[in-house]
Amino acid sequence: MESNSIAGKGKQGLQTVINNLKLSLQRWYRPKHQQAVVTDVALSPLFENTPADSIEQESENWLDLATGQDYELFLDDAEEQLNHYDIYGRSDDDRDNYIGLSNYFFLNPTEEQLSVMTGATTMGPMLVEGVAGSGKTCVALGRAKTLCDLARTPDEERFNADFLDESSVGFVRTGELVNYLKASCQSLSIDKLPIEEYRSLVYRLNNVRQLEQRPTSTSAEGQKVTRAKFTNVSENLSYDFSAETTMNWLYASAQAIGALLQLELQKQLASLSIPAELLKAQFLAETKAGNALLELVKRSLASDYASLFNQLSGHSGDAFALDNLLSRLVNAHERIERDLFDKNTLWVHPSEEKWLIVKEAKAAVTTLREMSVVFVVVERIRDENDRPRRKATEILIETYTDLLNIFAQNGSVRSEDGLSVYSAEDAEIIWECRTDLKLVCDIPSVVNSIKITWAKDFDAVNIHLINQKLFGINQKRIFSLSEPNPFVRKIEVGEEKTQTSLAARLRSQMQRIYSSWQYADLYRDALLSFPQYWQDYPHVSQASERLKAKLLADHDKDILLALAQIITRGAQSSRLAPRLQEQPWYPSVFIDEVQDFTEVQVFLMAQQADPKYHAVTLVGDMHQQLGRGNVHDLDACFPYHSLTKFLLKENKRQEREPQLAATSMLFRSLVQNDSRLQQSAEQLTLWREQAQNGLVKGSSTSLSITLMLNWSISLVNNLMGGLLLLSVQTWL
């Protein structure tokens, strides 16, 4: 449409804003005695050939934006310039049918609405609940916008990039709501916020978690063939399965699977063993040597598994018996990798049944000294045939205990010239005169005599340990104090001399416990093996028979995906298969019409949010659930962070029809029995008065209210046997 502007097209936008601003102010701030007078801006041009006295008279009116303006305005046709998002510049019918966000709403939020939108990062999960027309969806999206704005604000460095709209997500129940929310997000400049149906989330997670277990095999023709172990139920279930969609059912499932896995872990710990083919290796040839290494692994696992068993039995205080299970299990195995399987650590093998890690040289020497070990320096030499061999060249004595240990190992001490022979009874004399004595020692396990060297301090001993020349003698056994890690030594097995190691074989056995886990199998086995955890549910047999027949209903997938989410929390190890890994988080999650989902579905969607913030925003009206409803305990859907709830009690849509708004609030309070609206007797009295004022007027709105009340009373009689009829009639 071409403008008749006298100032040029460049000011058309400014005039539109001014016209609409005046219209809004006239409608919202007009004195009561002028309520019947409606004067649109377009019908009263700001500048025409108006007499001066007329202008003076207008300046005395309650609102005058025309005088004293020092800029040109334009003349336009006699139609109001509507802002696309301003529902208060539209007719009543247009306003009722409007889908989107209102500029007036964002410029004039209530205190409740403002507290929701500004508490974006500090409140964790948040439910925005409200009556129809309260702006609950707008408020919730306002919170999403606040989060997205924080990600782009240089002053809020701690949020930078955390809440970008393209990395967050909004979930809806049906596709019809997708377009509505996308339009609203576009109005808020968060148009990149993905909005998707819940079933899209299930489809995506199902592919990752492999709920149907689709192994790939090769056919006779060489083609890859995929067959599902579990298939979808083809017919509607013949019983009421609503109990299987609750958080209580999920808790019971987690406890039963926890009991199942505790037994499996105990069996694995007991069955851990060294394969017979590895025992042919020289350092494992001694029966007790291999068992000693195996015992180190079992002892470490048992220590970590103790806390796991406590959790799986439900005694740890965790939200679920399966919380972070894979992460904790992998951490236990990785601790063994660090403590026992590290290729850079040095070990000692002082006796057939004992292996020790040399973590700190002085501590290792002290430990061996307490075991009566004699420290000897061994050099590499060549014999008369020029062949390399080792020879003990000196015994190091740093402490009095070292001297006693020589006699403890059945050694004999004599002077270098052989004129004096000493026994254990002479130990004190030898120690007192050690600086003047030159002694040699004979030990049964050493062929040659060895001279005794008096070490001034530990450094004189440690230098030989650093040079890997320090050995120990214990029970006729000579061993190095710097052996390579026995767990990672290469072992050749089979005719093909395939190289492996003790660590590789034990690692494979440990990982086998979870590498074969399939969520549907765990759920089925728990239902069949531990039905007592579902003893309060009459239809548990139907669920177990369905899983036994390898059939999955839609709500079974919800349960399995929720269990997978619980089990894999924090599991980020690359050793895990993708189905066993923690899935990527969304910085924030938006859930629309939350009352239309089941409890397990709400839990699953909420768990897609990064636990760093728990930024989950739910929108809905829990009193819109008909009959039995889907969500009985919304708080239970948030076991890791308490749910903050906001109830928007002001009906913004019916703000200009207070009698209709008041009737809606009374209906919700007394008929739907919303106790939160019954806390203020003064507020109930005000709503009653406003509703009664509407009834005495013979308007079409009053007729609508009358019909609503008649229907409400009928509904109360039908659903509640008239128990609330008296209270409704009393208030209305």
XYZ file of C-alpha atoms in Angstrom:
732
model
C 0.000 0.000 0.000
C 1.418 3.400 -1.019
C 1.571 6.054 1.680
C 0.313 9.618 1.368
C 3.183 10.810 3.527
C 4.160 14.453 3.286
C 7.453 13.678 4.965
C 8.463 10.894 2.638
C 8.448 7.146 2.917
C 11.326 7.152 5.352
C 9.051 8.167 8.239
C 6.218 5.757 7.576
C 7.457 3.280 10.170
C 7.754 5.982 12.819
C 4.186 7.159 12.197
C 2.896 3.597 12.465
C 4.512 3.214 15.869
C 3.142 6.542 17.101
C -0.390 5.828 15.881
C -0.471 2.425 17.516
C 1.109 3.689 20.711
C -1.579 6.342 21.057
C -4.291 3.793 20.339
C -2.935 1.483 23.053
C -2.695 4.286 25.577
C -6.209 5.465 24.793
C -7.648 2.019 25.304
C -5.710 1.101 28.443
C -5.633 4.406 30.297
C -8.956 6.025 29.304
C -10.883 7.248 32.382
C -13.890 5.193 33.362
C -16.400 7.897 32.368
C -15.023 7.743 28.815
C -15.049 3.970 28.461
C -17.989 4.061 26.089
C -16.198 6.434 23.729
C -13.908 4.699 21.274
C -11.856 6.921 19.043
C -9.325 5.263 16.790
C -6.210 7.107 15.837
C -6.946 6.684 12.175
C -10.278 8.546 12.593
C -8.588 11.485 14.343
C -5.543 12.479 12.275
C -2.909 14.211 14.339
C -2.409 17.106 11.982
C -5.156 18.391 9.747
C -6.536 21.888 9.221
C -7.708 22.088 12.833
C -8.690 25.434 14.370
C -6.430 26.758 17.080
C -9.155 26.799 19.704
C -9.835 23.175 18.932
C -6.222 22.344 19.573
C -6.321 24.261 22.854
C -9.410 22.348 23.906
C -7.732 19.051 23.092
C -4.735 19.955 25.210
C -6.948 19.961 28.264
C -8.078 16.385 27.629
C -6.754 13.480 29.687
C -4.408 12.432 26.909
C -2.796 14.627 24.302
C 0.175 13.549 22.252
C -0.472 15.961 19.366
C 0.714 19.272 20.790
C 4.250 20.428 21.075
C 5.660 18.004 18.514
C 8.565 19.294 16.483
C 8.671 16.708 13.720
C 6.620 16.051 10.642
C 3.986 13.344 10.635
C 2.247 11.884 7.650
C -1.358 11.526 6.617
C -2.518 8.029 5.904
C -5.774 6.356 5.029
C -8.472 5.788 7.619
C -7.267 2.310 8.676
C -5.305 1.472 11.752
C -1.677 0.460 11.186
C -1.629 -2.911 12.968
C 1.489 -4.298 14.482
C 1.497 -7.979 13.556
C 2.317 -9.074 17.092
C 0.135 -6.632 19.051
C -3.039 -8.533 19.909
C -4.404 -5.542 21.833
C -4.600 -3.595 18.601
C -6.936 -6.226 17.141
C -10.606 -7.011 17.406
C -11.878 -9.360 20.106
C -12.362 -12.167 17.582
C -8.896 -11.669 16.118
C -7.401 -11.573 19.587
C -9.052 -14.835 20.618
C -7.826 -16.573 17.465
C -4.349 -15.068 17.592
C -1.461 -17.517 17.616
C 1.882 -16.036 18.566
C 3.433 -13.604 21.013
C 2.268 -10.112 21.878
C 4.538 -7.106 22.118
C 2.235 -5.778 24.801
C 2.867 -8.901 26.833
C 6.647 -8.489 26.742
C 6.443 -4.806 27.608
C 3.956 -5.330 30.445
C 4.698 -8.587 32.273
C 3.226 -9.263 35.678
C 5.502 -9.788 38.673
C 4.954 -13.539 38.426
C 5.809 -13.577 34.739
C 8.885 -11.432 35.247
C 10.217 -13.639 38.059
C 9.999 -16.672 35.793
C 11.776 -15.055 32.875
C 14.555 -13.483 34.949
C 15.259 -16.545 37.094
C 16.511 -18.407 34.069
C 19.776 -19.914 35.267
C 19.278 -20.185 39.011
C 16.172 -22.274 39.458
C 16.867 -25.517 37.640
C 13.760 -27.336 36.417
C 10.764 -25.042 36.300
C 7.056 -25.662 35.761
C 5.098 -22.712 34.429
C 1.469 -23.535 35.046
C -1.468 -21.254 34.573
C -5.044 -20.780 33.623
C -6.016 -20.309 30.011
C -4.892 -16.901 28.792
C -2.312 -16.408 31.545
C 0.577 -16.294 29.092
C 2.267 -19.401 30.481
C 3.692 -20.474 27.122
C 4.925 -16.950 26.414
C 6.531 -16.780 29.853
C 8.261 -20.134 29.429
C 9.575 -19.129 26.030
C 10.649 -15.870 27.625
C 12.841 -17.898 29.950
C 14.278 -19.705 26.926
C 15.004 -16.342 25.326
C 16.752 -15.113 28.467
C 18.999 -18.162 28.379
C 19.762 -17.684 24.691
C 20.493 -13.993 25.236
C 22.946 -14.869 28.010
C 24.899 -17.001 25.558
C 25.420 -13.937 23.375
C 26.140 -11.395 26.102
C 29.859 -10.616 26.571
C 29.269 -9.594 30.200
C 28.019 -13.067 31.099
C 31.154 -15.006 30.229
C 30.178 -18.001 32.305
C 27.176 -18.587 30.057
C 28.839 -17.845 26.737
C 27.944 -20.502 24.160
C 26.174 -22.581 26.809
C 22.651 -21.599 25.813
C 22.796 -20.928 22.100
C 19.297 -21.482 20.753
C 20.444 -23.815 18.003
C 21.901 -26.196 20.589
C 18.809 -26.262 22.825
C 15.556 -28.083 22.086
C 11.818 -27.888 22.580
C 9.587 -30.958 22.787
C 5.894 -31.156 21.941
C 3.433 -34.014 21.968
C 2.026 -33.641 18.460
C 3.081 -32.077 15.200
C 0.289 -29.508 15.361
C 2.141 -27.659 18.112
C 5.420 -27.498 16.214
C 4.393 -24.644 13.915
C 2.878 -22.667 16.785
C 6.053 -22.804 18.855
C 8.270 -22.109 15.857
C 6.269 -18.961 15.114
C 6.599 -17.879 18.737
C 10.344 -18.541 18.724
C 10.712 -16.498 15.563
C 9.018 -13.579 17.299
C 11.587 -13.859 20.079
C 14.580 -14.009 17.714
C 15.327 -17.565 18.824
C 14.136 -18.990 15.533
C 16.998 -21.502 15.489
C 15.610 -23.305 18.543
C 14.741 -26.807 17.288
C 11.168 -27.883 18.019
C 10.447 -31.568 17.622
C 7.853 -34.134 18.526
C 8.506 -36.514 21.372
C 8.406 -39.473 19.017
C 11.344 -37.971 17.104
C 13.382 -38.110 20.299
C 12.361 -41.734 20.825
C 13.269 -42.613 17.254
C 16.692 -41.000 17.526
C 17.556 -42.525 20.898
C 16.178 -45.891 19.843
C 18.654 -46.018 16.973
C 21.545 -45.244 19.303
C 20.493 -47.525 22.158
C 19.587 -50.383 19.786
C 16.523 -51.379 21.765
C 15.422 -53.934 19.175
C 18.950 -55.415 19.116
C 19.573 -55.611 15.399
C 22.771 -57.620 14.885
C 24.247 -57.573 11.411
C 25.181 -60.861 9.788
C 26.389 -61.869 6.352
C 24.090 -63.946 4.162
C 25.176 -66.783 1.895
C 25.248 -64.277 -0.961
C 27.655 -62.064 0.969
C 25.102 -59.365 1.758
C 24.736 -57.677 5.126
C 21.497 -58.755 6.806
C 19.985 -57.104 9.880
C 17.377 -58.906 11.960
C 15.644 -57.502 14.995
C 15.580 -59.617 18.132
C 12.698 -57.581 19.556
C 9.756 -56.348 17.486
C 6.972 -53.848 18.079
C 3.573 -54.893 19.394
C 1.213 -54.928 16.418
C -2.080 -54.649 18.350
C -3.383 -52.482 21.152
C -2.821 -53.959 24.584
C -5.889 -55.471 26.199
C -5.220 -54.208 29.724
C -4.683 -50.926 31.525
C -0.922 -50.380 31.340
C -0.934 -46.847 32.755
C 0.973 -48.031 35.843
C 3.882 -48.932 33.561
C 4.216 -45.294 32.521
C 4.817 -43.968 36.042
C 8.021 -43.119 37.857
C 7.179 -45.715 40.509
C 7.357 -48.396 37.832
C 10.683 -46.984 36.660
C 12.051 -47.070 40.216
C 10.917 -50.693 40.607
C 12.538 -51.598 37.285
C 15.821 -50.008 38.322
C 15.812 -51.888 41.640
C 15.098 -55.229 39.984
C 17.782 -54.748 37.343
C 20.150 -53.648 40.106
C 19.580 -56.929 41.943
C 20.159 -58.812 38.695
C 23.417 -57.023 37.913
C 24.720 -57.415 41.444
C 24.541 -61.180 41.014
C 26.280 -60.929 37.649
C 29.110 -58.819 39.057
C 29.605 -61.220 41.948
C 29.805 -64.141 39.526
C 32.269 -62.282 37.332
C 34.514 -61.486 40.265
C 34.555 -65.121 41.322
C 35.183 -66.442 37.799
C 38.038 -64.089 36.929
C 41.037 -66.281 36.046
C 44.308 -66.518 34.137
C 43.925 -68.585 30.945
C 45.923 -71.802 31.055
C 47.872 -70.942 27.907
C 49.366 -67.905 29.633
C 50.708 -69.942 32.534
C 53.413 -71.314 30.229
C 55.207 -67.989 30.406
C 58.368 -68.207 32.509
C 57.409 -65.525 35.029
C 54.014 -67.229 35.535
C 55.358 -70.770 35.607
C 55.315 -70.770 39.353
C 51.731 -71.544 40.345
C 51.682 -69.093 43.200
C 53.162 -66.300 41.063
C 50.178 -66.201 38.701
C 47.706 -66.513 41.545
C 49.392 -63.621 43.357
C 48.901 -61.335 40.355
C 45.303 -62.467 39.925
C 44.655 -61.825 43.601
C 45.849 -58.235 43.219
C 43.238 -57.651 40.500
C 40.449 -59.332 42.443
C 41.272 -57.424 45.602
C 41.146 -54.099 43.774
C 37.872 -54.979 42.035
C 36.311 -56.207 45.255
C 37.131 -52.906 46.940
C 35.428 -50.877 44.197
C 32.576 -53.325 43.736
C 31.694 -53.055 47.435
C 30.256 -49.574 46.922
C 28.607 -50.720 43.699
C 26.927 -53.623 45.482
C 25.702 -51.227 48.136
C 24.190 -49.036 45.437
C 22.673 -51.893 43.433
C 20.989 -53.169 46.565
C 19.338 -49.767 47.007
C 21.216 -48.722 50.157
C 23.428 -45.950 48.799
C 21.015 -43.033 48.833
C 21.259 -42.533 45.073
C 18.100 -41.589 43.222
C 18.138 -44.917 41.375
C 19.863 -48.204 42.069
C 21.379 -47.947 38.577
C 22.572 -44.341 38.757
C 25.906 -43.817 36.947
C 26.373 -47.586 36.942
C 28.448 -47.849 33.780
C 30.533 -44.836 34.711
C 31.350 -46.298 38.126
C 32.023 -49.713 36.673
C 34.355 -48.312 34.027
C 36.056 -46.151 36.663
C 36.773 -49.274 38.713
C 38.343 -50.930 35.682
C 40.302 -47.815 34.773
C 41.649 -47.664 38.310
C 43.084 -51.133 37.765
C 44.555 -49.906 34.493
C 46.292 -47.078 36.328
C 47.348 -48.984 39.424
C 48.196 -52.405 38.020
C 48.387 -52.309 34.227
C 50.571 -49.216 33.795
C 53.489 -50.212 31.583
C 55.731 -47.543 33.111
C 55.643 -48.893 36.671
C 58.386 -51.047 38.164
C 57.699 -54.156 40.202
C 59.494 -56.540 42.528
C 58.806 -60.214 43.068
C 60.388 -60.953 46.459
C 58.718 -64.318 46.922
C 56.741 -66.818 44.919
C 53.424 -65.639 46.343
C 54.119 -61.881 46.473
C 54.383 -59.076 43.925
C 54.995 -55.451 44.894
C 54.826 -52.197 42.934
C 57.781 -49.855 43.279
C 55.761 -46.641 43.579
C 58.391 -44.818 45.653
C 61.935 -46.129 45.913
C 62.588 -45.453 49.588
C 59.248 -46.924 50.647
C 59.908 -50.015 48.535
C 63.333 -50.515 50.095
C 61.859 -50.109 53.579
C 59.143 -52.678 52.844
C 61.659 -55.195 51.524
C 63.947 -54.551 54.478
C 61.079 -55.527 56.781
C 60.840 -58.792 54.822
C 64.507 -59.578 55.689
C 65.652 -58.965 52.125
C 69.384 -58.515 51.546
C 70.290 -55.805 49.014
C 72.968 -56.734 46.533
C 74.512 -54.955 43.555
C 74.648 -57.063 40.405
C 76.905 -56.110 37.504
C 76.908 -57.370 33.931
C 80.257 -58.971 33.083
C 81.703 -61.386 30.561
C 83.111 -64.758 31.503
C 86.296 -66.377 30.235
C 84.460 -67.346 27.046
C 83.368 -63.736 26.521
C 79.775 -64.586 27.210
C 77.675 -62.019 29.082
C 76.548 -62.951 32.552
C 75.615 -61.344 35.846
C 77.708 -61.293 39.003
C 76.892 -60.074 42.517
C 79.657 -57.627 43.350
C 78.703 -56.085 46.689
C 76.149 -56.198 49.475
C 74.819 -52.817 50.594
C 74.277 -52.215 54.289
C 72.664 -48.895 55.204
C 71.021 -49.784 58.529
C 71.570 -52.169 61.375
C 68.571 -54.160 60.097
C 70.403 -54.766 56.821
C 73.196 -56.432 58.780
C 70.759 -58.640 60.685
C 69.060 -59.645 57.431
C 72.296 -61.258 56.210
C 72.134 -63.705 59.076
C 68.351 -64.096 58.600
C 69.081 -65.335 55.067
C 71.573 -67.890 56.476
C 74.553 -65.869 55.337
C 77.974 -65.949 56.968
C 80.266 -62.982 57.494
C 84.058 -63.038 57.689
C 86.917 -60.657 57.427
C 88.408 -60.016 54.025
C 91.586 -61.872 55.008
C 89.542 -64.780 56.347
C 91.025 -64.639 59.812
C 87.813 -63.681 61.586
C 84.376 -65.236 61.228
C 81.300 -63.523 62.646
C 77.862 -64.794 63.619
C 74.543 -63.129 64.434
C 75.667 -62.738 68.045
C 78.451 -60.461 66.818
C 76.101 -58.125 64.960
C 76.322 -55.286 67.496
C 80.128 -55.421 67.550
C 80.275 -55.427 63.762
C 77.899 -52.429 63.581
C 79.896 -50.402 66.103
C 83.196 -51.084 64.326
C 81.861 -51.100 60.773
C 83.985 -48.222 59.520
C 87.160 -50.122 60.472
C 86.116 -53.527 59.163
C 86.506 -54.916 55.683
C 84.122 -57.842 55.405
C 82.885 -60.323 52.839
C 79.741 -62.429 52.905
C 78.723 -65.857 51.709
C 75.033 -66.482 50.991
C 73.742 -69.912 49.905
C 71.962 -68.586 46.812
C 75.110 -66.821 45.517
C 78.056 -68.788 44.146
C 80.794 -66.277 44.829
C 81.701 -64.417 47.967
C 80.491 -60.833 48.048
C 82.149 -57.903 49.733
C 80.089 -55.791 52.139
C 79.791 -52.062 51.432
C 78.652 -49.651 54.114
C 76.181 -47.206 52.549
C 76.260 -43.742 54.107
C 72.601 -43.019 53.354
C 69.706 -44.011 51.136
C 71.138 -42.129 48.159
C 74.037 -44.570 48.068
C 71.470 -47.357 47.700
C 69.118 -45.522 45.381
C 71.782 -44.817 42.761
C 72.037 -48.534 42.091
C 68.239 -48.787 41.927
C 68.180 -46.005 39.347
C 70.835 -47.821 37.316
C 68.750 -51.019 37.626
C 71.639 -52.815 39.329
C 70.004 -53.281 42.729
C 68.728 -56.797 43.438
C 67.332 -58.513 46.477
C 68.030 -61.893 48.040
C 65.194 -63.590 49.872
C 64.768 -67.283 50.669
C 67.503 -68.368 48.242
C 65.816 -66.280 45.597
C 67.519 -63.428 43.725
C 65.194 -60.833 42.203
C 65.505 -57.419 40.624
C 64.181 -54.346 42.371
C 63.155 -52.878 38.999
C 61.295 -55.562 37.079
C 58.972 -54.550 34.234
C 55.267 -54.754 34.950
C 54.323 -58.461 34.810
C 50.786 -57.650 33.641
C 51.978 -56.070 30.394
C 54.860 -58.404 29.538
C 54.469 -59.911 26.110
C 53.447 -63.538 26.070
C 53.426 -65.685 22.950
C 50.589 -68.192 22.706
C 49.580 -70.814 20.191
C 51.450 -72.243 17.268
C 51.366 -68.903 15.514
C 53.110 -67.277 18.478
C 50.420 -64.649 18.818
C 51.477 -61.947 21.236
C 49.243 -61.050 24.132
C 49.576 -60.122 27.793
C 48.030 -60.906 31.115
C 46.517 -57.414 31.222
C 44.856 -57.868 27.817
C 43.225 -61.141 28.821
C 42.035 -59.886 32.203
C 40.788 -56.654 30.643
C 38.709 -58.658 28.189
C 37.140 -60.645 31.021
C 36.284 -57.501 32.984
C 34.730 -55.695 30.025
C 32.676 -58.732 29.113
C 30.361 -58.017 32.046
C 28.891 -54.906 30.412
C 29.799 -55.237 26.726
C 26.992 -57.760 26.301
C 24.360 -55.689 28.101
C 21.188 -55.057 26.118
C 18.514 -52.940 27.737
C 15.552 -55.041 26.622
C 17.279 -58.220 27.835
C 18.004 -56.695 31.233
C 14.411 -55.500 31.578
C 13.004 -58.872 30.529
C 15.314 -60.878 32.794
C 14.502 -58.625 35.741
C 10.752 -59.022 35.163
C 11.096 -62.796 35.007
C 13.655 -63.240 37.808
C 12.565 -60.628 40.354
C 8.786 -60.156 40.049
C 8.637 -59.281 43.753
C 9.764 -55.751 42.951
C 6.460 -55.258 41.099
C 4.241 -57.038 43.612
C 1.967 -53.986 43.904
C 1.125 -54.102 40.196
C -1.565 -56.604 39.137
C -0.575 -56.603 35.457
C 3.148 -57.288 35.841
C 2.668 -60.769 34.340
C 1.393 -59.233 31.093
C 4.506 -57.094 30.856
C 6.853 -59.999 31.551
C 5.087 -62.256 29.038
C 5.289 -59.537 26.401
C 9.023 -59.088 26.921
C 9.494 -62.848 27.082
C 7.875 -63.045 23.642
C 10.369 -60.376 22.480
C 7.662 -57.783 21.887
C 7.964 -54.099 22.759
C 5.074 -51.693 23.258
C 5.609 -47.960 22.865
C 5.640 -47.403 26.608
C 8.194 -50.231 26.958
C 10.549 -48.170 24.819
C 9.992 -45.201 27.101
C 11.022 -47.324 30.078
C 14.051 -48.784 28.281
C 15.283 -45.385 27.128
C 14.827 -43.987 30.634
C 16.775 -46.912 32.102
C 19.506 -46.399 29.510
C 19.661 -42.730 30.462
C 20.099 -43.649 34.134
C 22.677 -46.387 33.567
C 24.855 -44.337 31.205
C 24.969 -41.083 33.187
C 28.590 -39.921 33.076
C 29.717 -42.860 30.904
C 32.014 -41.202 28.367
C 34.734 -43.816 27.930
C 35.675 -44.525 24.327
C 35.909 -48.200 25.241
C 32.139 -48.356 25.533
C 29.910 -49.146 22.588
C 27.818 -46.129 21.467
C 24.650 -47.635 22.962
C 26.380 -47.697 26.368
C 27.723 -44.152 26.251
C 26.207 -41.033 27.713
C 24.442 -39.116 24.968
C 25.126 -35.422 24.246
C 23.234 -32.927 26.377
C 21.107 -29.993 25.354
C 21.941 -26.822 27.320
C 18.249 -26.243 27.936
C 15.036 -28.158 27.288
C 11.534 -26.804 26.759
C 8.508 -29.106 27.183
C 5.115 -27.857 26.042
C 1.759 -29.138 27.361
C 3.500 -31.307 29.925
C 0.194 -32.713 31.202
C -0.224 -34.609 27.912
C 2.872 -36.751 28.530
C 3.430 -39.666 30.882
C 5.717 -39.405 33.884
C 8.414 -41.547 32.275
C 8.269 -39.449 29.113
C 8.676 -36.242 31.111
C 11.656 -37.770 32.916
C 13.267 -38.844 29.643
C 12.830 -35.441 28.013
C 14.071 -33.606 31.093
C 17.172 -35.796 31.204
C 18.239 -34.418 27.843
C 19.199 -31.180 29.636
C 22.757 -30.551 30.762
C 22.991 -31.365 34.508
C 25.282 -28.353 34.885
C 22.201 -26.121 34.913
C 19.176 -28.457 34.888
C 17.585 -25.802 32.681
C 14.285 -27.538 31.975
C 11.187 -25.442 31.397
C 7.802 -27.144 31.445
C 4.562 -25.536 30.382
C 1.088 -26.825 31.003
C -1.995 -26.923 33.117
C -2.134 -30.031 35.263
C -5.854 -29.459 35.825
C -6.515 -29.948 32.128
C -5.964 -33.686 32.510
C -9.218 -35.455 31.860
C -10.254 -38.567 33.755
C -7.289 -40.501 35.053
C -4.668 -38.229 33.520
C -1.074 -39.029 32.610
C 1.041 -37.396 35.313
C 0.238 -38.174 38.939
C 3.479 -36.935 40.510
C 5.389 -34.418 38.430
C 7.959 -33.853 41.185
C 8.970 -37.514 40.937
C 10.058 -36.871 37.351
C 12.938 -34.759 38.694
C 14.905 -36.975 41.108
C 18.192 -35.085 40.682
C 16.989 -31.518 41.206
C 13.879 -30.138 42.838
C 11.190 -28.715 40.569
C 10.285 -25.052 41.003
C 6.632 -24.348 40.243
C 4.961 -21.145 39.173
C 1.226 -20.703 38.901
C 0.160 -17.739 36.780
C -3.193 -16.729 38.206
C -3.872 -13.615 36.138
C -5.905 -14.172 32.975
C -4.292 -11.687 30.611
C -6.371 -12.750 27.623
C -9.646 -11.870 29.387
C -8.224 -8.818 31.094
C -10.977 -6.606 29.691
C -13.698 -9.088 30.685
C -13.009 -9.490 34.426
C -16.295 -11.301 35.050
C -15.352 -14.076 32.625
C -11.813 -14.259 33.998
C -13.130 -14.421 37.570
C -15.539 -17.228 36.677
C -12.694 -19.196 35.117
C -10.633 -18.816 38.275
C -13.528 -19.880 40.506
C -14.153 -22.894 38.316
C -10.522 -23.924 38.573
C -10.364 -23.270 42.302
C -13.608 -24.910 43.429
C -14.616 -27.329 40.697
C -11.148 -28.496 39.725
C -10.133 -28.181 43.379
C -6.879 -26.301 42.825
C -5.839 -25.748 46.433
C -3.284 -23.122 45.424
C -6.128 -20.796 44.423
C -8.014 -21.374 47.675
C -5.363 -19.938 49.981
C -6.658 -16.366 49.913
C -10.246 -15.815 51.044
C -10.006 -12.199 49.901
C -9.069 -13.262 46.393
C -11.952 -15.733 46.244
C -14.324 -13.016 47.414
C -13.046 -10.658 44.726
C -13.516 -13.277 42.015
C -17.023 -13.963 43.300
C -17.946 -10.291 43.132
C -16.499 -9.921 39.645
C -18.352 -13.011 38.439
C -21.647 -11.804 39.959
C -21.251 -8.401 38.322
C -21.019 -10.145 35.000
C -24.158 -12.204 35.675
C -26.432 -9.230 36.322
C -25.577 -7.680 32.968
C -27.707 -9.048 30.194
C -24.829 -9.251 27.741
C -23.802 -12.120 25.530
C -20.760 -12.532 27.781
C -23.065 -12.970 30.769
C -24.976 -15.608 28.864
C -21.726 -17.451 28.208
C -20.871 -17.310 31.895
C -24.307 -18.602 32.834
C -23.943 -21.507 30.445
C -20.469 -22.220 31.810
C -21.716 -22.256 35.388
C -24.630 -24.514 34.532
C -22.264 -26.889 32.783
C -19.785 -26.659 35.665
C -22.415 -27.554 38.259
C -23.584 -30.425 36.077
C -20.015 -31.651 35.763
C -19.518 -31.494 39.509
C -22.691 -33.484 40.091
C -21.693 -36.119 37.572
C -18.061 -36.494 38.576
C -18.149 -35.844 42.302
C -21.669 -36.667 43.343
C -22.476 -33.062 44.196
C -19.820 -32.801 46.928
C -18.571 -29.449 45.649
C -21.930 -28.125 44.509
C -22.609 -26.395 47.803
C -19.245 -24.617 47.802
C -19.697 -23.455 44.200
C -23.166 -22.120 44.886
C -21.930 -20.484 48.072
C -19.249 -18.546 46.239
C -21.292 -17.736 43.166
